[in-house]
Amino acid sequence: MEARAKLLGHPIHQMLIVFPLGLLATAVLFDVVWLVRRTPGWTASSYHMIVVGVIAGLAAALFGFIDWTKIPANTRAKRVGLWHGIGNVVVVLLFAASWFLRRDHPVRPDGAALALGIAGALLALVTAWLGGELVDRLGVGVDSGAHVDAPSSLSGRPARESA
């Protein structure tokens, strides 16, 4: 089942998800480094990455929702996509709450702010697996004619014809 929202022949949602995943995971890693080293630059960077990661997560969610509406009703893919989407909204909310708790002292986050970020990162592992299940197992967002010798999406030719 092909994605509904595409750019240059590729699903926009799949292009965007790398940003919130990378930014928010790195923010948690920087927080861990801060816990070990107590150098405030790490948490200052984490604070700003969370803001951009939350914004990127909202953009990815918009395009994910657009694609989810195209999945046929009463299918496993529709159910997995629902849990993937709801879970990622919770991830974004956890990180937004973490950011909110940090706003007065971004370089010295309290335990609750750190715990919310870690919880968000752990949930993101689950939702990322669900996203992989959608694409790799259920074929959501994959061109129906995809094969190892398909022409470039920029060629204007359908994937089902060989190169």
Tab-separated table of N, CA and C in Angstrom:
chain	number	residue	atom	x	y	z
A	1	MET	N	0.831	-1.169	0.000
A	1	MET	CA	0.000	0.000	0.000
A	1	MET	C	0.884	1.244	0.000
A	2	GLU	N	0.740	2.050	-1.008
A	2	GLU	CA	1.564	3.245	-1.132
A	2	GLU	C	1.110	4.347	-0.189
A	3	ALA	N	2.051	5.182	0.194
A	3	ALA	CA	1.748	6.327	1.050
A	3	ALA	C	0.915	7.339	0.281
A	4	ARG	N	0.090	8.058	0.981
A	4	ARG	CA	-0.745	9.089	0.361
A	4	ARG	C	0.063	10.375	0.160
A	5	ALA	N	0.839	10.768	1.152
A	5	ALA	CA	1.606	12.020	1.093
A	5	ALA	C	3.042	11.711	0.672
A	6	LYS	N	3.418	12.175	-0.536
A	6	LYS	CA	4.746	11.885	-1.081
A	6	LYS	C	5.454	13.158	-1.532
A	7	LEU	N	6.764	13.081	-1.563
A	7	LEU	CA	7.614	14.132	-2.106
A	7	LEU	C	8.654	13.452	-2.977
A	8	LEU	N	8.706	13.809	-4.239
A	8	LEU	CA	9.635	13.210	-5.196
A	8	LEU	C	9.527	11.683	-5.203
A	9	GLY	N	8.308	11.187	-5.038
A	9	GLY	CA	8.047	9.755	-5.115
A	9	GLY	C	8.247	8.971	-3.837
A	10	HIS	N	8.602	9.627	-2.740
A	10	HIS	CA	8.848	8.923	-1.477
A	10	HIS	C	7.918	9.448	-0.379
A	11	PRO	N	7.513	8.560	0.543
A	11	PRO	CA	6.613	8.977	1.617
A	11	PRO	C	7.240	10.059	2.510
A	12	ILE	N	6.514	11.150	2.703
A	12	ILE	CA	7.014	12.257	3.525
A	12	ILE	C	7.158	11.823	4.982
A	13	HIS	N	6.192	11.065	5.492
A	13	HIS	CA	6.265	10.630	6.886
A	13	HIS	C	7.563	9.879	7.163
A	14	GLN	N	7.914	8.962	6.281
A	14	GLN	CA	9.135	8.182	6.488
A	14	GLN	C	10.390	9.046	6.386
A	15	MET	N	10.321	10.133	5.633
A	15	MET	CA	11.464	11.050	5.559
A	15	MET	C	11.587	11.884	6.828
A	16	LEU	N	10.459	12.253	7.416
A	16	LEU	CA	10.479	13.160	8.570
A	16	LEU	C	10.787	12.490	9.897
A	17	ILE	N	10.452	11.215	10.053
A	17	ILE	CA	10.571	10.589	11.374
A	17	ILE	C	12.003	10.522	11.896
A	18	VAL	N	12.977	10.593	10.991
A	18	VAL	CA	14.369	10.532	11.455
A	18	VAL	C	14.716	11.734	12.341
A	19	PHE	N	14.056	12.863	12.123
A	19	PHE	CA	14.393	14.060	12.895
A	19	PHE	C	13.945	13.963	14.353
A	20	PRO	N	12.666	13.711	14.639
A	20	PRO	CA	12.320	13.601	16.065
A	20	PRO	C	13.013	12.428	16.746
A	21	LEU	N	13.130	11.296	16.046
A	21	LEU	CA	13.816	10.159	16.675
A	21	LEU	C	15.254	10.508	17.027
A	22	GLY	N	15.973	11.097	16.087
A	22	GLY	CA	17.377	11.444	16.327
A	22	GLY	C	17.547	12.540	17.358
A	23	LEU	N	16.759	13.593	17.239
A	23	LEU	CA	16.890	14.713	18.171
A	23	LEU	C	16.508	14.321	19.597
A	24	LEU	N	15.394	13.634	19.756
A	24	LEU	CA	14.926	13.305	21.099
A	24	LEU	C	15.793	12.233	21.753
A	25	ALA	N	16.242	11.251	20.968
A	25	ALA	CA	17.154	10.239	21.524
A	25	ALA	C	18.477	10.872	21.929
A	26	THR	N	18.986	11.783	21.106
A	26	THR	CA	20.248	12.446	21.430
A	26	THR	C	20.085	13.342	22.656
A	27	ALA	N	18.920	13.965	22.801
A	27	ALA	CA	18.669	14.783	23.996
A	27	ALA	C	18.783	13.932	25.256
A	28	VAL	N	18.232	12.724	25.218
A	28	VAL	CA	18.325	11.836	26.385
A	28	VAL	C	19.780	11.428	26.620
A	29	LEU	N	20.502	11.110	25.558
A	29	LEU	CA	21.923	10.752	25.706
A	29	LEU	C	22.718	11.912	26.304
A	30	PHE	N	22.428	13.134	25.859
A	30	PHE	CA	23.113	14.300	26.419
A	30	PHE	C	22.767	14.477	27.901
A	31	ASP	N	21.524	14.185	28.273
A	31	ASP	CA	21.149	14.246	29.690
A	31	ASP	C	21.936	13.225	30.505
A	32	VAL	N	22.126	12.047	29.949
A	32	VAL	CA	22.904	11.009	30.647
A	32	VAL	C	24.351	11.462	30.816
A	33	VAL	N	24.919	12.056	29.768
A	33	VAL	CA	26.284	12.578	29.877
A	33	VAL	C	26.337	13.638	30.969
A	34	TRP	N	25.321	14.497	31.043
A	34	TRP	CA	25.279	15.519	32.085
A	34	TRP	C	25.222	14.883	33.476
A	35	LEU	N	24.446	13.821	33.625
A	35	LEU	CA	24.367	13.147	34.925
A	35	LEU	C	25.730	12.617	35.367
A	36	VAL	N	26.542	12.202	34.396
A	36	VAL	CA	27.866	11.653	34.714
A	36	VAL	C	28.892	12.764	34.907
A	37	ARG	N	28.900	13.763	34.034
A	37	ARG	CA	29.955	14.784	34.032
A	37	ARG	C	29.574	16.097	34.712
A	38	ARG	N	28.289	16.390	34.800
A	38	ARG	CA	27.771	17.635	35.386
A	38	ARG	C	28.266	18.891	34.673
A	39	THR	N	28.492	18.772	33.380
A	39	THR	CA	28.863	19.922	32.553
A	39	THR	C	27.585	20.476	31.935
A	40	PRO	N	27.208	21.719	32.265
A	40	PRO	CA	25.901	22.243	31.872
A	40	PRO	C	25.651	22.366	30.369
A	41	GLY	N	26.660	22.411	29.551
A	41	GLY	CA	26.473	22.527	28.111
A	41	GLY	C	25.666	21.377	27.527
A	42	TRP	N	25.793	20.221	28.141
A	42	TRP	CA	25.062	19.045	27.643
A	42	TRP	C	23.555	19.231	27.799
A	43	THR	N	23.120	19.684	28.946
A	43	THR	CA	21.688	19.850	29.166
A	43	THR	C	21.130	21.070	28.439
A	44	ALA	N	21.962	22.086	28.251
A	44	ALA	CA	21.516	23.234	27.448
A	44	ALA	C	21.243	22.778	26.019
A	45	SER	N	22.131	21.951	25.487
A	45	SER	CA	21.911	21.410	24.138
A	45	SER	C	20.679	20.518	24.110
A	46	SER	N	20.520	19.696	25.123
A	46	SER	CA	19.365	18.803	25.223
A	46	SER	C	18.059	19.600	25.213
A	47	TYR	N	18.034	20.675	25.963
A	47	TYR	CA	16.851	21.538	26.052
A	47	TYR	C	16.414	22.009	24.664
A	48	HIS	N	17.362	22.468	23.874
A	48	HIS	CA	17.049	22.977	22.536
A	48	HIS	C	16.703	21.843	21.567
A	49	MET	N	17.351	20.699	21.703
A	49	MET	CA	17.013	19.557	20.844
A	49	MET	C	15.594	19.078	21.100
A	50	ILE	N	15.164	19.140	22.346
A	50	ILE	CA	13.801	18.719	22.667
A	50	ILE	C	12.788	19.602	21.953
A	51	VAL	N	13.010	20.909	21.951
A	51	VAL	CA	12.087	21.826	21.269
A	51	VAL	C	11.974	21.464	19.792
A	52	VAL	N	13.107	21.316	19.130
A	52	VAL	CA	13.098	21.006	17.698
A	52	VAL	C	12.543	19.601	17.462
A	53	GLY	N	12.872	18.666	18.341
A	53	GLY	CA	12.363	17.305	18.210
A	53	GLY	C	10.855	17.229	18.350
A	54	VAL	N	10.289	18.003	19.268
A	54	VAL	CA	8.833	18.028	19.445
A	54	VAL	C	8.164	18.623	18.200
A	55	ILE	N	8.711	19.711	17.691
A	55	ILE	CA	8.156	20.326	16.471
A	55	ILE	C	8.244	19.346	15.300
A	56	ALA	N	9.386	18.703	15.151
A	56	ALA	CA	9.553	17.720	14.069
A	56	ALA	C	8.611	16.534	14.258
A	57	GLY	N	8.393	16.136	15.501
A	57	GLY	CA	7.462	15.043	15.789
A	57	GLY	C	6.041	15.389	15.390
A	58	LEU	N	5.655	16.621	15.618
A	58	LEU	CA	4.312	17.050	15.219
A	58	LEU	C	4.164	17.065	13.701
A	59	ALA	N	5.207	17.503	13.001
A	59	ALA	CA	5.170	17.488	11.529
A	59	ALA	C	5.088	16.056	11.001
A	60	ALA	N	5.893	15.162	11.570
A	60	ALA	CA	5.854	13.760	11.150
A	60	ALA	C	4.491	13.149	11.441
A	61	ALA	N	3.895	13.519	12.575
A	61	ALA	CA	2.579	12.989	12.952
A	61	ALA	C	1.511	13.407	11.948
A	62	LEU	N	1.570	14.625	11.474
A	62	LEU	CA	0.596	15.101	10.493
A	62	LEU	C	0.614	14.218	9.242
A	63	PHE	N	1.808	13.973	8.708
A	63	PHE	CA	1.909	13.162	7.495
A	63	PHE	C	1.637	11.686	7.774
A	64	GLY	N	1.972	11.224	8.969
A	64	GLY	CA	1.627	9.855	9.345
A	64	GLY	C	0.120	9.669	9.411
A	65	PHE	N	-0.575	10.661	9.950
A	65	PHE	CA	-2.033	10.588	10.022
A	65	PHE	C	-2.645	10.568	8.624
A	66	ILE	N	-2.118	11.399	7.742
A	66	ILE	CA	-2.616	11.420	6.358
A	66	ILE	C	-2.472	10.030	5.740
A	67	ASP	N	-1.322	9.398	5.927
A	67	ASP	CA	-1.113	8.051	5.377
A	67	ASP	C	-2.003	7.023	6.067
A	68	TRP	N	-2.188	7.147	7.376
A	68	TRP	CA	-3.001	6.196	8.136
A	68	TRP	C	-4.437	6.176	7.624
A	69	THR	N	-4.946	7.342	7.198
A	69	THR	CA	-6.330	7.394	6.708
A	69	THR	C	-6.522	6.557	5.449
A	70	LYS	N	-5.451	6.253	4.740
A	70	LYS	CA	-5.547	5.464	3.503
A	70	LYS	C	-5.500	3.951	3.773
A	71	ILE	N	-5.073	3.547	4.950
A	71	ILE	CA	-5.001	2.114	5.269
A	71	ILE	C	-6.427	1.565	5.346
A	72	PRO	N	-6.689	0.436	4.693
A	72	PRO	CA	-8.036	-0.132	4.727
A	72	PRO	C	-8.503	-0.426	6.159
A	73	ALA	N	-9.792	-0.165	6.392
A	73	ALA	CA	-10.399	-0.407	7.705
A	73	ALA	C	-10.389	-1.900	8.040
A	74	ASN	N	-10.443	-2.199	9.322
A	74	ASN	CA	-10.539	-3.579	9.819
A	74	ASN	C	-9.367	-4.455	9.390
A	75	THR	N	-8.182	-3.850	9.306
A	75	THR	CA	-6.976	-4.622	8.986
A	75	THR	C	-6.005	-4.530	10.151
A	76	ARG	N	-5.094	-5.472	10.203
A	76	ARG	CA	-4.056	-5.422	11.232
A	76	ARG	C	-3.240	-4.142	11.083
A	77	ALA	N	-2.971	-3.746	9.838
A	77	ALA	CA	-2.192	-2.529	9.591
A	77	ALA	C	-2.879	-1.304	10.183
A	78	LYS	N	-4.200	-1.229	10.074
A	78	LYS	CA	-4.931	-0.077	10.627
A	78	LYS	C	-4.782	-0.043	12.142
A	79	ARG	N	-4.861	-1.225	12.790
A	79	ARG	CA	-4.721	-1.291	14.253
A	79	ARG	C	-3.291	-0.973	14.690
A	80	VAL	N	-2.316	-1.567	14.017
A	80	VAL	CA	-0.914	-1.290	14.366
A	80	VAL	C	-0.606	0.188	14.140
A	81	GLY	N	-1.109	0.747	13.049
A	81	GLY	CA	-0.900	2.165	12.763
A	81	GLY	C	-1.518	3.064	13.817
A	82	LEU	N	-2.679	2.665	14.328
A	82	LEU	CA	-3.324	3.436	15.384
A	82	LEU	C	-2.459	3.454	16.640
A	83	TRP	N	-1.972	2.273	17.062
A	83	TRP	CA	-1.110	2.207	18.252
A	83	TRP	C	0.207	2.944	18.035
A	84	HIS	N	0.758	2.840	16.823
A	84	HIS	CA	1.987	3.561	16.474
A	84	HIS	C	1.762	5.075	16.613
A	85	GLY	N	0.653	5.555	16.065
A	85	GLY	CA	0.360	6.982	16.115
A	85	GLY	C	0.072	7.478	17.519
A	86	ILE	N	-0.782	6.768	18.244
A	86	ILE	CA	-1.103	7.168	19.622
A	86	ILE	C	0.162	7.153	20.482
A	87	GLY	N	0.953	6.101	20.331
A	87	GLY	CA	2.195	6.004	21.103
A	87	GLY	C	3.135	7.160	20.824
A	88	ASN	N	3.225	7.552	19.563
A	88	ASN	CA	4.128	8.657	19.231
A	88	ASN	C	3.595	10.002	19.697
A	89	VAL	N	2.291	10.161	19.741
A	89	VAL	CA	1.732	11.382	20.338
A	89	VAL	C	2.109	11.434	21.817
A	90	VAL	N	2.038	10.303	22.496
A	90	VAL	CA	2.440	10.255	23.907
A	90	VAL	C	3.934	10.568	24.042
A	91	VAL	N	4.763	10.041	23.143
A	91	VAL	CA	6.204	10.354	23.159
A	91	VAL	C	6.404	11.863	23.078
A	92	VAL	N	5.747	12.506	22.128
A	92	VAL	CA	5.882	13.960	21.961
A	92	VAL	C	5.394	14.690	23.216
A	93	LEU	N	4.299	14.235	23.792
A	93	LEU	CA	3.787	14.871	25.017
A	93	LEU	C	4.750	14.710	26.192
A	94	LEU	N	5.363	13.537	26.321
A	94	LEU	CA	6.338	13.320	27.397
A	94	LEU	C	7.529	14.269	27.251
A	95	PHE	N	8.028	14.399	26.027
A	95	PHE	CA	9.161	15.301	25.813
A	95	PHE	C	8.749	16.767	25.962
A	96	ALA	N	7.535	17.113	25.533
A	96	ALA	CA	7.054	18.486	25.713
A	96	ALA	C	6.954	18.807	27.207
A	97	ALA	N	6.480	17.850	27.997
A	97	ALA	CA	6.408	18.051	29.450
A	97	ALA	C	7.806	18.179	30.044
A	98	SER	N	8.739	17.381	29.548
A	98	SER	CA	10.121	17.474	30.014
A	98	SER	C	10.680	18.869	29.720
A	99	TRP	N	10.427	19.351	28.514
A	99	TRP	CA	10.880	20.691	28.140
A	99	TRP	C	10.237	21.743	29.049
A	100	PHE	N	8.937	21.607	29.285
A	100	PHE	CA	8.217	22.568	30.121
A	100	PHE	C	8.823	22.641	31.526
A	101	LEU	N	9.171	21.497	32.083
A	101	LEU	CA	9.772	21.475	33.419
A	101	LEU	C	11.183	22.062	33.432
A	102	ARG	N	11.848	22.090	32.302
A	102	ARG	CA	13.215	22.612	32.202
A	102	ARG	C	13.276	24.111	31.921
A	103	ARG	N	12.179	24.704	31.489
A	103	ARG	CA	12.226	26.041	30.915
A	103	ARG	C	12.827	27.101	31.832
A	104	ASP	N	12.647	26.999	33.144
A	104	ASP	CA	13.216	28.005	34.054
A	104	ASP	C	14.706	27.786	34.312
A	105	HIS	N	15.149	26.522	34.242
A	105	HIS	CA	16.558	26.190	34.488
A	105	HIS	C	17.006	25.111	33.501
A	106	PRO	N	17.184	25.482	32.235
A	106	PRO	CA	17.503	24.475	31.211
A	106	PRO	C	18.802	23.708	31.459
A	107	VAL	N	19.755	24.321	32.164
A	107	VAL	CA	21.034	23.638	32.363
A	107	VAL	C	21.034	22.723	33.584
A	108	ARG	N	19.999	22.808	34.420
A	108	ARG	CA	19.900	21.950	35.606
A	108	ARG	C	18.501	21.330	35.697
A	109	PRO	N	18.191	20.392	34.794
A	109	PRO	CA	16.862	19.774	34.836
A	109	PRO	C	16.677	18.952	36.103
A	110	ASP	N	15.462	18.945	36.619
A	110	ASP	CA	15.201	18.145	37.813
A	110	ASP	C	14.930	16.691	37.421
A	111	GLY	N	14.774	15.862	38.421
A	111	GLY	CA	14.575	14.431	38.184
A	111	GLY	C	13.335	14.116	37.366
A	112	ALA	N	12.263	14.879	37.576
A	112	ALA	CA	11.025	14.638	36.829
A	112	ALA	C	11.226	14.920	35.341
A	113	ALA	N	11.927	16.008	35.022
A	113	ALA	CA	12.189	16.337	33.613
A	113	ALA	C	13.026	15.246	32.950
A	114	LEU	N	14.024	14.755	33.673
A	114	LEU	CA	14.869	13.682	33.135
A	114	LEU	C	14.068	12.393	32.974
A	115	ALA	N	13.245	12.083	33.958
A	115	ALA	CA	12.449	10.850	33.904
A	115	ALA	C	11.455	10.877	32.744
A	116	LEU	N	10.849	12.022	32.491
A	116	LEU	CA	9.907	12.133	31.370
A	116	LEU	C	10.620	11.908	30.036
A	117	GLY	N	11.816	12.460	29.894
A	117	GLY	CA	12.586	12.249	28.670
A	117	GLY	C	12.969	10.784	28.484
A	118	ILE	N	13.408	10.157	29.553
A	118	ILE	CA	13.787	8.734	29.473
A	118	ILE	C	12.560	7.881	29.152
A	119	ALA	N	11.426	8.183	29.787
A	119	ALA	CA	10.192	7.444	29.493
A	119	ALA	C	9.790	7.631	28.028
A	120	GLY	N	9.926	8.846	27.530
A	120	GLY	CA	9.619	9.111	26.124
A	120	GLY	C	10.520	8.329	25.194
A	121	ALA	N	11.804	8.264	25.515
A	121	ALA	CA	12.745	7.522	24.679
A	121	ALA	C	12.440	6.026	24.693
A	122	LEU	N	12.093	5.489	25.858
A	122	LEU	CA	11.758	4.056	25.939
A	122	LEU	C	10.483	3.744	25.156
A	123	LEU	N	9.485	4.605	25.265
A	123	LEU	CA	8.264	4.400	24.489
A	123	LEU	C	8.548	4.541	22.992
A	124	ALA	N	9.448	5.440	22.630
A	124	ALA	CA	9.800	5.617	21.214
A	124	ALA	C	10.414	4.345	20.621
A	125	LEU	N	11.108	3.560	21.433
A	125	LEU	CA	11.630	2.277	20.945
A	125	LEU	C	10.481	1.357	20.538
A	126	VAL	N	9.436	1.351	21.329
A	126	VAL	CA	8.266	0.514	21.024
A	126	VAL	C	7.556	1.029	19.773
A	127	THR	N	7.323	2.329	19.708
A	127	THR	CA	6.603	2.879	18.561
A	127	THR	C	7.425	2.791	17.281
A	128	ALA	N	8.749	2.869	17.400
A	128	ALA	CA	9.598	2.682	16.216
A	128	ALA	C	9.481	1.246	15.704
A	129	TRP	N	9.419	0.288	16.632
A	129	TRP	CA	9.225	-1.105	16.219
A	129	TRP	C	7.886	-1.253	15.504
A	130	LEU	N	6.839	-0.616	16.038
A	130	LEU	CA	5.530	-0.669	15.387
A	130	LEU	C	5.587	-0.057	13.983
A	131	GLY	N	6.321	1.028	13.838
A	131	GLY	CA	6.497	1.630	12.516
A	131	GLY	C	7.219	0.697	11.568
A	132	GLY	N	8.242	0.005	12.076
A	132	GLY	CA	8.934	-0.987	11.259
A	132	GLY	C	8.014	-2.128	10.864
A	133	GLU	N	7.153	-2.535	11.778
A	133	GLU	CA	6.168	-3.581	11.482
A	133	GLU	C	5.242	-3.131	10.355
A	134	LEU	N	4.826	-1.878	10.404
A	134	LEU	CA	3.951	-1.348	9.350
A	134	LEU	C	4.617	-1.394	7.981
A	135	VAL	N	5.860	-0.966	7.911
A	135	VAL	CA	6.548	-0.887	6.625
A	135	VAL	C	7.101	-2.243	6.193
A	136	ASP	N	7.883	-2.873	7.055
A	136	ASP	CA	8.615	-4.078	6.658
A	136	ASP	C	7.763	-5.336	6.630
A	137	ARG	N	6.770	-5.421	7.485
A	137	ARG	CA	5.959	-6.635	7.554
A	137	ARG	C	4.622	-6.484	6.832
A	138	LEU	N	4.030	-5.303	6.972
A	138	LEU	CA	2.692	-5.092	6.420
A	138	LEU	C	2.691	-4.302	5.110
A	139	GLY	N	3.860	-3.790	4.709
A	139	GLY	CA	3.988	-3.131	3.403
A	139	GLY	C	3.324	-1.771	3.301
A	140	VAL	N	3.072	-1.119	4.428
A	140	VAL	CA	2.460	0.212	4.400
A	140	VAL	C	3.521	1.237	3.988
A	141	GLY	N	3.166	2.069	3.034
A	141	GLY	CA	4.096	3.090	2.553
A	141	GLY	C	5.073	2.578	1.519
A	142	VAL	N	4.862	1.354	1.042
A	142	VAL	CA	5.758	0.747	0.055
A	142	VAL	C	5.059	0.737	-1.298
A	143	ASP	N	5.776	1.148	-2.327
A	143	ASP	CA	5.243	1.134	-3.683
A	143	ASP	C	4.814	-0.289	-4.040
A	144	SER	N	3.621	-0.433	-4.576
A	144	SER	CA	3.084	-1.767	-4.864
A	144	SER	C	3.913	-2.541	-5.885
A	145	GLY	N	4.680	-1.856	-6.701
A	145	GLY	CA	5.509	-2.539	-7.687
A	145	GLY	C	6.977	-2.612	-7.301
A	146	ALA	N	7.291	-2.327	-6.055
A	146	ALA	CA	8.688	-2.272	-5.608
A	146	ALA	C	9.416	-3.591	-5.865
A	147	HIS	N	10.643	-3.490	-6.355
A	147	HIS	CA	11.517	-4.650	-6.524
A	147	HIS	C	12.951	-4.151	-6.622
A	148	VAL	N	13.906	-5.065	-6.587
A	148	VAL	CA	15.316	-4.684	-6.462
A	148	VAL	C	15.879	-3.976	-7.696
A	149	ASP	N	15.213	-4.051	-8.831
A	149	ASP	CA	15.671	-3.344	-10.027
A	149	ASP	C	14.688	-2.275	-10.486
A	150	ALA	N	13.853	-1.784	-9.601
A	150	ALA	CA	12.878	-0.749	-9.956
A	150	ALA	C	13.609	0.523	-10.382
A	151	PRO	N	13.045	1.246	-11.331
A	151	PRO	CA	13.670	2.510	-11.749
A	151	PRO	C	13.557	3.562	-10.651
A	152	SER	N	14.382	4.577	-10.723
A	152	SER	CA	14.368	5.673	-9.758
A	152	SER	C	12.991	6.321	-9.709
A	153	SER	N	12.595	6.765	-8.527
A	153	SER	CA	11.321	7.465	-8.397
A	153	SER	C	11.339	8.785	-9.169
A	154	LEU	N	12.515	9.300	-9.475
A	154	LEU	CA	12.637	10.539	-10.237
A	154	LEU	C	12.473	10.325	-11.741
A	155	SER	N	12.485	9.053	-12.185
A	155	SER	CA	12.400	8.769	-13.618
A	155	SER	C	11.003	8.990	-14.180
A	156	GLY	N	9.996	8.984	-13.318
A	156	GLY	CA	8.623	9.117	-13.781
A	156	GLY	C	8.024	7.805	-14.255
A	157	ARG	N	8.824	6.743	-14.226
A	157	ARG	CA	8.333	5.419	-14.636
A	157	ARG	C	7.828	4.684	-13.405
A	158	PRO	N	6.794	3.874	-13.545
A	158	PRO	CA	6.316	3.091	-12.396
A	158	PRO	C	7.330	2.045	-11.956
A	159	ALA	N	7.310	1.707	-10.693
A	159	ALA	CA	8.267	0.727	-10.141
A	159	ALA	C	8.076	-0.639	-10.747
A	160	ARG	N	6.875	-0.984	-11.151
A	160	ARG	CA	6.613	-2.343	-11.624
A	160	ARG	C	7.311	-2.680	-12.933
A	161	GLU	N	7.728	-1.663	-13.698
A	161	GLU	CA	8.485	-1.989	-14.903
A	161	GLU	C	9.961	-2.113	-14.565
A	162	SER	N	10.666	-2.964	-15.227
A	162	SER	CA	12.087	-3.177	-14.903
A	162	SER	C	12.949	-2.115	-15.564
A	163	ALA	N	14.135	-1.964	-15.032
A	163	ALA	CA	15.067	-0.934	-15.526
A	163	ALA	C	15.620	-1.268	-16.882
